[in-house]
GROMACS .gro file of C-alpha atoms in nm:
model
  436
    1MET     CA    1  -4.845   3.061   6.932
    2LYS     CA    2  -4.606   2.858   6.744
    3SER     CA    3  -4.362   3.089   6.626
    4HIS     CA    4  -4.310   3.254   6.927
    5GLN     CA    5  -4.306   2.898   7.049
    6GLU     CA    6  -4.004   2.858   6.789
    7ILE     CA    7  -3.770   3.219   6.839
    8PHE     CA    8  -3.804   3.142   7.231
    9PHE     CA    9  -3.623   2.835   7.167
   10LYS     CA   10  -3.358   3.006   6.960
   11SER     CA   11  -3.274   3.266   7.114
   12LEU     CA   12  -3.174   3.084   7.407
   13LEU     CA   13  -2.999   2.865   7.183
   14LEU     CA   14  -2.828   3.141   7.102
   15ILE     CA   15  -2.736   3.280   7.406
   16HIS     CA   16  -2.612   2.975   7.518
   17MET     CA   17  -2.369   2.974   7.234
   18PHE     CA   18  -2.223   3.293   7.272
   19VAL     CA   19  -2.158   3.235   7.697
   20VAL     CA   20  -2.045   2.912   7.526
   21TYR     CA   21  -1.802   3.023   7.343
   22PHE     CA   22  -1.713   3.390   7.611
   23PHE     CA   23  -1.642   3.107   7.858
   24THR     CA   24  -1.402   2.878   7.552
   25ALA     CA   25  -1.250   3.197   7.452
   26VAL     CA   26  -1.125   3.325   7.773
   27ASP     CA   27  -1.046   3.031   7.929
   28GLY     CA   28  -0.808   2.961   7.632
   29GLN     CA   29  -0.673   3.328   7.694
   30SER     CA   30  -0.609   3.218   8.010
   31ASP     CA   31  -0.282   2.985   7.932
   32SER     CA   32  -0.189   3.095   7.525
   33SER     CA   33   0.160   2.889   7.559
   34SER     CA   34   0.030   2.521   7.583
   35SER     CA   35  -0.362   2.549   7.340
   36SER     CA   36  -0.140   2.676   7.119
   37SER     CA   37   0.101   2.398   7.131
   38VAL     CA   38   0.052   2.132   6.874
   39VAL     CA   39   0.076   1.738   7.013
   40VAL     CA   40   0.328   1.466   6.832
   41ALA     CA   41   0.390   1.220   7.071
   42GLY     CA   42   0.227   1.012   7.362
   43TYR     CA   43   0.361   0.695   7.542
   44ASN     CA   44   0.280   0.546   7.797
   45VAL     CA   45   0.564   0.470   8.085
   46SER     CA   46   0.473   0.236   8.419
   47ALA     CA   47   0.748   0.202   8.702
   48PRO     CA   48   0.736   0.090   9.043
   49ALA     CA   49   0.722   0.282   9.324
   50GLY     CA   50   1.035   0.376   9.471
   51SER     CA   51   1.248   0.397   9.106
   52SER     CA   52   1.409   0.663   8.930
   53VAL     CA   53   1.217   0.683   8.574
   54THR     CA   54   1.349   0.954   8.314
   55LEU     CA   55   1.087   1.053   7.953
   56GLN     CA   56   1.229   1.082   7.713
   57CYS     CA   57   1.187   1.432   7.505
   58VAL     CA   58   1.448   1.454   7.253
   59SER     CA   59   1.451   1.742   6.927
   60GLY     CA   60   1.728   1.833   6.694
   61ARG     CA   61   1.526   2.100   6.547
   62MET     CA   62   1.543   2.286   6.968
   63VAL     CA   63   1.986   2.248   6.945
   64TRP     CA   64   2.131   2.626   7.018
   65THR     CA   65   2.405   2.716   6.837
   66ARG     CA   66   2.555   3.079   6.815
   67ASP     CA   67   2.578   3.218   6.473
   68ASN     CA   68   2.660   3.592   6.431
   69LEU     CA   69   2.622   3.504   6.068
   70ARG     CA   70   2.293   3.442   6.210
   71ASP     CA   71   2.122   3.661   5.836
   72ARG     CA   72   2.304   3.441   5.640
   73GLN     CA   73   2.091   3.125   5.738
   74ARG     CA   74   1.766   3.282   5.573
   75VAL     CA   75   1.784   3.298   5.180
   76VAL     CA   76   1.587   3.228   4.840
   77HIS     CA   77   1.688   3.186   4.494
   78TRP     CA   78   1.507   3.176   4.137
   79ASP     CA   79   1.592   2.916   3.909
   80VAL     CA   80   1.475   2.812   3.552
   81PHE     CA   81   1.410   2.515   3.421
   82ARG     CA   82   1.401   2.484   3.037
   83PRO     CA   83   1.408   2.098   2.832
   84HIS     CA   84   1.547   2.254   2.503
   85VAL     CA   85   1.907   2.340   2.601
   86ASP     CA   86   2.153   2.118   2.703
   87ASP     CA   87   2.247   2.208   3.091
   88GLY     CA   88   1.863   2.280   3.167
   89MET     CA   89   1.913   2.399   3.530
   90GLU     CA   90   1.974   2.754   3.542
   91ARG     CA   91   2.001   2.930   3.861
   92VAL     CA   92   1.864   3.268   3.742
   93LEU     CA   93   1.897   3.535   4.119
   94ASP     CA   94   1.944   3.433   4.502
   95MET     CA   95   1.921   3.714   4.817
   96TYR     CA   96   1.979   3.649   5.184
   97SER     CA   97   1.851   3.831   5.429
   98ALA     CA   98   2.119   4.030   5.539
   99GLY     CA   99   2.263   4.100   5.213
  100GLU     CA  100   2.216   4.258   4.832
  101GLN     CA  101   2.014   4.055   4.565
  102ARG     CA  102   2.284   3.847   4.297
  103ILE     CA  103   2.206   3.814   3.935
  104TYR     CA  104   2.365   3.466   3.778
  105ASN     CA  105   2.286   3.639   3.387
  106SER     CA  106   2.415   3.995   3.261
  107TYR     CA  107   2.129   3.913   2.998
  108ASN     CA  108   1.911   3.931   3.306
  109LEU     CA  109   2.035   4.230   3.449
  110LYS     CA  110   1.806   4.526   3.532
  111ARG     CA  111   1.548   4.295   3.364
  112VAL     CA  112   1.455   4.076   3.635
  113GLY     CA  113   1.485   4.119   4.020
  114LEU     CA  114   1.300   4.121   4.366
  115SER     CA  115   1.168   4.334   4.587
  116GLN     CA  116   1.474   4.508   4.877
  117LYS     CA  117   1.147   4.420   5.130
  118ALA     CA  118   1.094   4.045   5.069
  119PHE     CA  119   1.250   3.975   5.429
  120LYS     CA  120   1.009   4.155   5.548
  121ASP     CA  121   0.655   4.162   5.350
  122GLY     CA  122   0.724   3.806   5.294
  123ASN     CA  123   0.671   3.828   4.909
  124PHE     CA  124   0.924   3.707   4.708
  125SER     CA  125   0.829   3.695   4.395
  126LEU     CA  126   1.011   3.752   4.110
  127VAL     CA  127   1.011   4.049   3.733
  128ILE     CA  128   1.091   3.947   3.458
  129LYS     CA  129   1.058   4.332   3.218
  130ASP     CA  130   0.966   4.277   2.832
  131VAL     CA  131   0.966   3.835   2.780
  132THR     CA  132   1.108   3.698   2.606
  133MET     CA  133   1.066   3.403   2.384
  134ASN     CA  134   1.360   3.240   2.582
  135ASP     CA  135   1.216   3.352   2.948
  136LYS     CA  136   1.019   3.052   2.888
  137GLY     CA  137   1.059   2.738   3.116
  138LEU     CA  138   0.954   2.579   3.448
  139TYR     CA  139   1.049   2.911   3.767
  140SER     CA  140   1.121   2.722   4.111
  141CYS     CA  141   1.108   3.009   4.417
  142ASN     CA  142   1.297   2.810   4.622
  143LEU     CA  143   1.207   2.915   5.032
  144HIS     CA  144   1.587   2.843   5.297
  145HIS     CA  145   1.574   2.891   5.672
  146LEU     CA  146   1.899   2.762   5.736
  147TYR     CA  147   1.897   2.795   6.138
  148CYS     CA  148   1.459   2.658   6.162
  149HIS     CA  149   1.511   2.395   5.958
  150LEU     CA  150   1.260   2.545   5.655
  151TYR     CA  151   1.268   2.378   5.329
  152GLU     CA  152   1.018   2.530   5.068
  153THR     CA  153   0.975   2.572   4.628
  154VAL     CA  154   0.740   2.731   4.484
  155ARG     CA  155   0.678   2.651   4.087
  156VAL     CA  156   0.508   2.813   3.795
  157GLN     CA  157   0.567   2.721   3.412
  158LEU     CA  158   0.586   3.073   3.197
  159ASN     CA  159   0.491   3.043   2.849
  160VAL     CA  160   0.553   3.306   2.587
  161THR     CA  161   0.254   3.390   2.310
  162LYS     CA  162   0.295   3.640   1.967
  163SER     CA  163  -0.080   3.691   2.026
  164ARG     CA  164  -0.299   3.853   2.277
  165ARG     CA  165  -0.561   3.568   2.256
  166LYS     CA  166  -0.410   3.320   2.365
  167GLU     CA  167  -0.257   3.510   2.718
  168GLN     CA  168  -0.491   3.356   3.039
  169ARG     CA  169  -0.386   3.206   3.392
  170TYR     CA  170  -0.497   2.847   3.533
  171TRP     CA  171  -0.365   2.578   3.757
  172ASP     CA  172  -0.296   2.263   3.649
  173GLY     CA  173  -0.330   2.050   3.893
  174TYR     CA  174   0.052   2.056   4.005
  175LYS     CA  175   0.213   2.426   3.920
  176ALA     CA  176   0.042   2.838   3.784
  177VAL     CA  177   0.128   2.809   3.488
  178PHE     CA  178   0.109   3.198   3.310
  179VAL     CA  179   0.071   3.205   2.974
  180VAL     CA  180   0.198   3.556   2.820
  181LEU     CA  181   0.255   3.793   2.545
  182VAL     CA  182   0.598   3.924   2.376
  183GLY     CA  183   0.695   4.208   2.529
  184ASN     CA  184   0.490   4.233   2.863
  185THR     CA  185   0.621   4.168   3.233
  186VAL     CA  186   0.533   3.898   3.458
  187VAL     CA  187   0.552   3.900   3.769
  188LEU     CA  188   0.586   3.526   3.907
  189PRO     CA  189   0.426   3.463   4.250
  190CYS     CA  190   0.584   3.342   4.531
  191ILE     CA  191   0.477   3.518   4.884
  192ASN     CA  192   0.547   3.333   5.292
  193ARG     CA  193   0.461   3.503   5.521
  194ARG     CA  194   0.554   3.392   5.824
  195SER     CA  195   0.696   3.484   6.122
  196VAL     CA  196   0.945   3.277   6.039
  197TRP     CA  197   1.081   3.489   5.790
  198THR     CA  198   1.065   3.797   6.062
  199ASP     CA  199   1.345   3.837   6.294
  200TRP     CA  200   1.245   3.922   6.698
  201GLY     CA  201   1.502   4.144   6.741
  202ASN     CA  202   1.952   3.972   6.839
  203ASP     CA  203   1.873   3.875   7.171
  204GLU     CA  204   1.783   3.513   7.005
  205GLU     CA  205   1.862   3.307   7.352
  206ASN     CA  206   1.587   3.448   7.474
  207GLN     CA  207   1.304   3.298   7.282
  208GLN     CA  208   1.394   2.983   7.302
  209VAL     CA  209   1.271   2.761   7.648
  210VAL     CA  210   1.136   2.436   7.731
  211HIS     CA  211   0.926   2.390   8.011
  212TRP     CA  212   0.742   2.045   8.186
  213ASP     CA  213   0.373   2.029   8.321
  214ARG     CA  214   0.212   1.767   8.514
  215GLN     CA  215  -0.122   1.738   8.531
  216SER     CA  216  -0.265   1.506   8.782
  217PRO     CA  217  -0.614   1.329   8.783
  218GLY     CA  218  -0.902   1.425   8.629
  219ILE     CA  219  -0.676   1.768   8.566
  220TYR     CA  220  -0.729   1.995   8.237
  221HIS     CA  221  -0.367   2.141   8.065
  222ASP     CA  222  -0.496   2.410   8.149
  223ARG     CA  223  -0.462   2.350   8.476
  224ALA     CA  224  -0.152   2.169   8.461
  225ASP     CA  225   0.084   2.247   8.722
  226ARG     CA  226   0.420   2.415   8.551
  227LEU     CA  227   0.731   2.205   8.713
  228VAL     CA  228   1.018   2.298   8.575
  229ASP     CA  229   1.118   2.572   8.285
  230LEU     CA  230   1.440   2.641   7.998
  231TYR     CA  231   1.510   2.893   7.843
  232ALA     CA  232   1.841   2.901   7.605
  233THR     CA  233   2.050   3.092   7.735
  234GLY     CA  234   2.083   2.845   8.082
  235GLU     CA  235   1.843   3.066   8.254
  236GLN     CA  236   1.615   2.756   8.463
  237ARG     CA  237   1.340   2.790   8.715
  238SER     CA  238   1.119   2.556   8.896
  239TYR     CA  239   0.873   2.560   9.029
  240GLY     CA  240   0.593   2.348   9.380
  241PRO     CA  241   0.768   2.223   9.665
  242SER     CA  242   1.141   2.236   9.703
  243PHE     CA  243   1.085   1.830   9.742
  244LEU     CA  244   0.984   1.850   9.465
  245GLN     CA  245   1.192   2.035   9.273
  246ARG     CA  246   1.486   1.782   9.369
  247LYS     CA  247   1.318   1.524   9.269
  248MET     CA  248   1.228   1.654   8.904
  249ASN     CA  249   1.482   1.839   8.692
  250ILE     CA  250   1.647   1.860   8.353
  251SER     CA  251   1.968   1.851   8.236
  252ASN     CA  252   2.128   2.180   8.184
  253GLN     CA  253   2.330   2.054   7.877
  254ALA     CA  254   1.935   2.058   7.710
  255PHE     CA  255   2.086   2.345   7.465
  256SER     CA  256   2.289   2.191   7.372
  257GLU     CA  257   2.279   1.775   7.322
  258GLY     CA  258   1.898   1.876   7.252
  259ASP     CA  259   1.806   1.617   7.487
  260PHE     CA  260   1.557   1.794   7.686
  261SER     CA  261   1.460   1.495   7.931
  262LEU     CA  262   1.293   1.426   8.297
  263THR     CA  263   1.434   1.276   8.537
  264ILE     CA  264   1.187   1.130   8.846
  265SER     CA  265   1.356   1.029   9.145
  266ASP     CA  266   1.194   0.802   9.440
  267LEU     CA  267   0.803   0.768   9.311
  268GLN     CA  268   0.597   0.763   9.430
  269VAL     CA  269   0.182   0.639   9.393
  270THR     CA  270   0.129   1.023   9.504
  271ASP     CA  271   0.295   1.132   9.092
  272GLN     CA  272   0.095   0.997   8.861
  273GLY     CA  273  -0.080   1.157   8.596
  274MET     CA  274   0.022   1.318   8.245
  275TYR     CA  275   0.352   1.550   8.255
  276SER     CA  276   0.349   1.752   7.920
  277CYS     CA  277   0.680   1.847   7.746
  278HIS     CA  278   0.664   2.169   7.570
  279LEU     CA  279   0.907   2.291   7.315
  280HIS     CA  280   0.850   2.691   7.222
  281HIS     CA  281   1.147   2.818   6.960
  282HIS     CA  282   0.940   3.158   6.836
  283TYR     CA  283   1.197   3.239   6.638
  284CYS     CA  284   1.101   2.955   6.432
  285GLY     CA  285   0.733   2.989   6.527
  286LEU     CA  286   0.828   2.606   6.640
  287HIS     CA  287   0.571   2.533   6.948
  288GLU     CA  288   0.490   2.102   7.024
  289ARG     CA  289   0.467   1.916   7.322
  290ARG     CA  290   0.494   1.579   7.407
  291GLN     CA  291   0.259   1.401   7.615
  292PHE     CA  292   0.369   1.134   7.897
  293GLN     CA  293   0.103   0.902   8.099
  294VAL     CA  294   0.291   0.809   8.377
  295THR     CA  295   0.082   0.527   8.617
  296VAL     CA  296   0.330   0.403   8.920
  297GLU     CA  297   0.252   0.056   9.059
  298PRO     CA  298   0.323  -0.123   9.330
  299PRO     CA  299   0.733  -0.192   9.464
  300VAL     CA  300   0.939  -0.450   9.398
  301ILE     CA  301   0.979  -0.626   9.732
  302HIS     CA  302   1.334  -0.820   9.749
  303ALA     CA  303   1.459  -1.163  10.037
  304THR     CA  304   1.714  -0.966  10.207
  305ILE     CA  305   1.776  -1.311  10.350
  306PRO     CA  306   1.818  -1.627  10.177
  307ALA     CA  307   1.608  -1.968  10.295
  308LYS     CA  308   1.797  -2.218  10.528
  309ALA     CA  309   1.700  -2.631  10.543
  310LEU     CA  310   1.643  -2.753  10.912
  311PRO     CA  311   1.897  -2.963  11.048
  312SER     CA  312   1.676  -3.380  11.002
  313ALA     CA  313   1.841  -3.649  11.256
  314ASP     CA  314   1.776  -3.832  10.981
  315LYS     CA  315   1.993  -3.713  10.643
  316ASP     CA  316   2.311  -3.597  10.654
  317ALA     CA  317   2.380  -3.279  10.888
  318ASN     CA  318   2.655  -3.136  10.578
  319LYS     CA  319   2.402  -3.151  10.309
  320VAL     CA  320   2.187  -2.823  10.264
  321GLU     CA  321   1.851  -2.917  10.216
  322SER     CA  322   1.687  -2.709   9.930
  323PRO     CA  323   1.372  -2.514  10.082
  324ARG     CA  324   1.018  -2.622   9.980
  325VAL     CA  325   0.779  -2.351   9.895
  326ILE     CA  326   0.450  -2.368   9.933
  327ASN     CA  327   0.242  -2.161   9.732
  328VAL     CA  328  -0.117  -2.036   9.871
  329VAL     CA  329  -0.344  -1.837   9.599
  330LEU     CA  330  -0.511  -1.630   9.800
  331PRO     CA  331  -0.889  -1.408   9.598
  332ASP     CA  332  -0.805  -1.067   9.673
  333HIS     CA  333  -1.134  -0.965   9.542
  334ARG     CA  334  -1.496  -1.128   9.533
  335GLN     CA  335  -1.507  -1.201   9.193
  336HIS     CA  336  -1.187  -1.413   9.254
  337PHE     CA  337  -1.488  -1.645   9.396
  338LEU     CA  338  -1.837  -1.513   9.151
  339LEU     CA  339  -1.629  -1.542   8.829
  340PRO     CA  340  -1.628  -1.977   8.914
  341LEU     CA  341  -2.029  -1.980   9.008
  342GLY     CA  342  -2.175  -1.764   8.771
  343PHE     CA  343  -1.961  -2.015   8.475
  344VAL     CA  344  -2.107  -2.316   8.657
  345LEU     CA  345  -2.478  -2.234   8.691
  346ILE     CA  346  -2.424  -2.096   8.302
  347ALA     CA  347  -2.402  -2.483   8.200
  348PHE     CA  348  -2.608  -2.660   8.452
  349LEU     CA  349  -2.895  -2.386   8.243
  350LEU     CA  350  -2.736  -2.544   7.933
  351LEU     CA  351  -2.753  -2.873   7.986
  352ALA     CA  352  -3.157  -2.818   8.172
  353PHE     CA  353  -3.142  -2.687   7.878
  354VAL     CA  354  -3.109  -2.935   7.674
  355VAL     CA  355  -3.247  -3.217   7.822
  356LEU     CA  356  -3.586  -3.055   7.834
  357ILE     CA  357  -3.620  -3.012   7.479
  358ILE     CA  358  -3.532  -3.348   7.458
  359ILE     CA  359  -3.791  -3.470   7.653
  360LEU     CA  360  -4.017  -3.218   7.404
  361ILE     CA  361  -3.918  -3.462   7.094
  362THR     CA  362  -3.945  -3.808   7.213
  363ARG     CA  363  -4.314  -3.749   7.355
  364ARG     CA  364  -4.400  -3.562   6.982
  365ARG     CA  365  -4.304  -3.860   6.804
  366LYS     CA  366  -4.437  -4.136   6.977
  367THR     CA  367  -4.788  -3.951   7.004
  368THR     CA  368  -4.727  -3.914   6.589
  369GLU     CA  369  -4.649  -4.359   6.622
  370LEU     CA  370  -4.964  -4.410   6.861
  371TYR     CA  371  -5.195  -4.201   6.568
  372SER     CA  372  -5.043  -4.365   6.301
  373VAL     CA  373  -5.024  -4.713   6.390
  374GLY     CA  374  -5.411  -4.713   6.584
  375SER     CA  375  -5.537  -4.534   6.184
  376THR     CA  376  -5.385  -4.852   5.981
  377ARG     CA  377  -5.509  -5.087   6.240
  378SER     CA  378  -5.869  -4.973   6.207
  379ASN     CA  379  -5.754  -5.002   5.880
  380ARG     CA  380  -5.740  -5.334   5.856
  381SER     CA  381  -6.047  -5.441   6.042
  382ARG     CA  382  -6.250  -5.313   5.810
  383CYS     CA  383  -6.099  -5.511   5.530
  384SER     CA  384  -6.066  -5.847   5.678
  385SER     CA  385  -6.458  -5.799   5.815
  386ASP     CA  386  -6.512  -5.819   5.490
  387GLU     CA  387  -6.313  -6.073   5.412
  388PHE     CA  388  -6.468  -6.254   5.683
  389GLU     CA  389  -6.782  -6.162   5.584
  390MET     CA  390  -6.758  -6.251   5.207
  391GLU     CA  391  -6.527  -6.632   5.347
  392VAL     CA  392  -6.846  -6.710   5.504
  393ALA     CA  393  -7.086  -6.597   5.229
  394GLU     CA  394  -6.860  -6.854   4.962
  395THR     CA  395  -6.962  -7.079   5.196
  396SER     CA  396  -7.324  -7.026   5.247
  397LEU     CA  397  -7.391  -7.253   4.892
  398PRO     CA  398  -7.776  -7.328   4.838
  399ILE     CA  399  -7.873  -7.686   4.935
  400ARG     CA  400  -8.140  -7.852   4.731
  401GLU     CA  401  -8.269  -8.196   4.659
  402PRO     CA  402  -8.314  -8.333   4.295
  403ASP     CA  403  -8.446  -8.557   4.137
  404ASP     CA  404  -8.182  -8.583   3.855
  405ARG     CA  405  -7.843  -8.626   4.005
  406PHE     CA  406  -7.652  -8.516   3.658
  407ASP     CA  407  -7.898  -8.203   3.639
  408PHE     CA  408  -7.809  -8.172   4.049
  409LYS     CA  409  -7.421  -8.133   3.982
  410ASN     CA  410  -7.463  -7.932   3.652
  411ASN     CA  411  -7.688  -7.666   3.838
  412LEU     CA  412  -7.450  -7.644   4.140
  413LEU     CA  413  -7.054  -7.617   3.912
  414LYS     CA  414  -7.296  -7.295   3.761
  415GLU     CA  415  -7.407  -7.171   4.076
  416VAL     CA  416  -7.077  -7.213   4.210
  417ASN     CA  417  -6.889  -7.016   3.881
  418MET     CA  418  -7.165  -6.722   3.929
  419ASN     CA  419  -7.072  -6.719   4.295
  420THR     CA  420  -6.722  -6.736   4.306
  421GLN     CA  421  -6.763  -6.408   4.012
  422ARG     CA  422  -7.010  -6.229   4.174
  423LYS     CA  423  -6.775  -6.253   4.523
  424VAL     CA  424  -6.430  -6.179   4.300
  425ILE     CA  425  -6.540  -5.860   4.207
  426ASP     CA  426  -6.717  -5.819   4.527
  427LEU     CA  427  -6.321  -5.872   4.708
  428ASP     CA  428  -6.123  -5.649   4.451
  429GLU     CA  429  -6.480  -5.366   4.475
  430GLU     CA  430  -6.312  -5.389   4.860
  431MET     CA  431  -6.012  -5.425   4.794
  432GLN     CA  432  -5.999  -5.134   4.609
  433LYS     CA  433  -6.216  -4.929   4.863
  434CYS     CA  434  -5.903  -5.078   5.161
  435ARG     CA  435  -5.616  -4.933   4.897
  436LYS     CA  436  -5.813  -4.592   4.895
   0.00000   0.00000   0.00000
């Protein structure tokens, strides 16, 4: 029975995951342009109502320049560094997207080269035939896209050996290392299949577009309202009511200056929300988004009529009296009253708690002192009574009527000495008992 329940719950979980994935995929396809953008910056902007605010969105990579030689903007070149040579760095070859490859050393003619389809399939690997000991060194593949500001470098270490058992390829943590047998052919890898190396057509200006969106509070970015679109050709599209189109605009020189900032005039509370600036350069593979959280504050009130002093009979009428201003602060909310009251109550409770602790400690001390005094008095009274009995016993001496006075004195002294010794012994014993 338990296994059937587990299977049932697992099936429900799989169905739930499938439904969530399906709706997420559909939701993401609804606005692929916004979801594919990467958020590169976020700002918080606050401005008073009725004022104008500018949301700064500047990007030098989106600057539009018409270049008829755009095919010469993409170039790849291979270099080799040999530490045992005086001039260690040497150019092996280079190649433009619209031209033939150029080999710099005659020794490498028909021996070193790239594929003629390198800029179509993105494979710029260097092929070296009949490897010799002079080919040993650190090779670097440099990819440059000047128009799109792309600069990448791939390094490969080539070592040559005469023993077939020493042939190997491995990664040393920084670069690939190839150990090749003399006389063989080696291919040094350098692959970049990004869409940036693919020419999308002659209408390159249609590949660049900037658009602004606005999200009201509680609305996701894929449900945002489109405000304005601007293409590199100069075409601009505004959306929404006419009054909204008049108060929000972008400069027509945006693509020549790289400044795509949005200016909002007569800012109102209804204009609050999240504004997004999307920069798309499909040819260069650029998709960026900058977000601005706009908050509208209360309008700034400026005094239009200056304060004047009232005339007084006791003062000189020619002198102007400075206005007397009395500031009255009124609480806007109940919390302004409850907050001090709470502090007072907390302080009173703390004071009462401290007083209660002091009273309990005082009572406990008094009880302890009374108990100790009573015990000492009982001990002392018992010991004092014994002493009193001892003194009374000392006074109770036997009185006899002797016949002879001399014998009587001697016998009396002996008895007194014996009684005294006994009493001293008894007194010592009583004292020891009292001490214990």
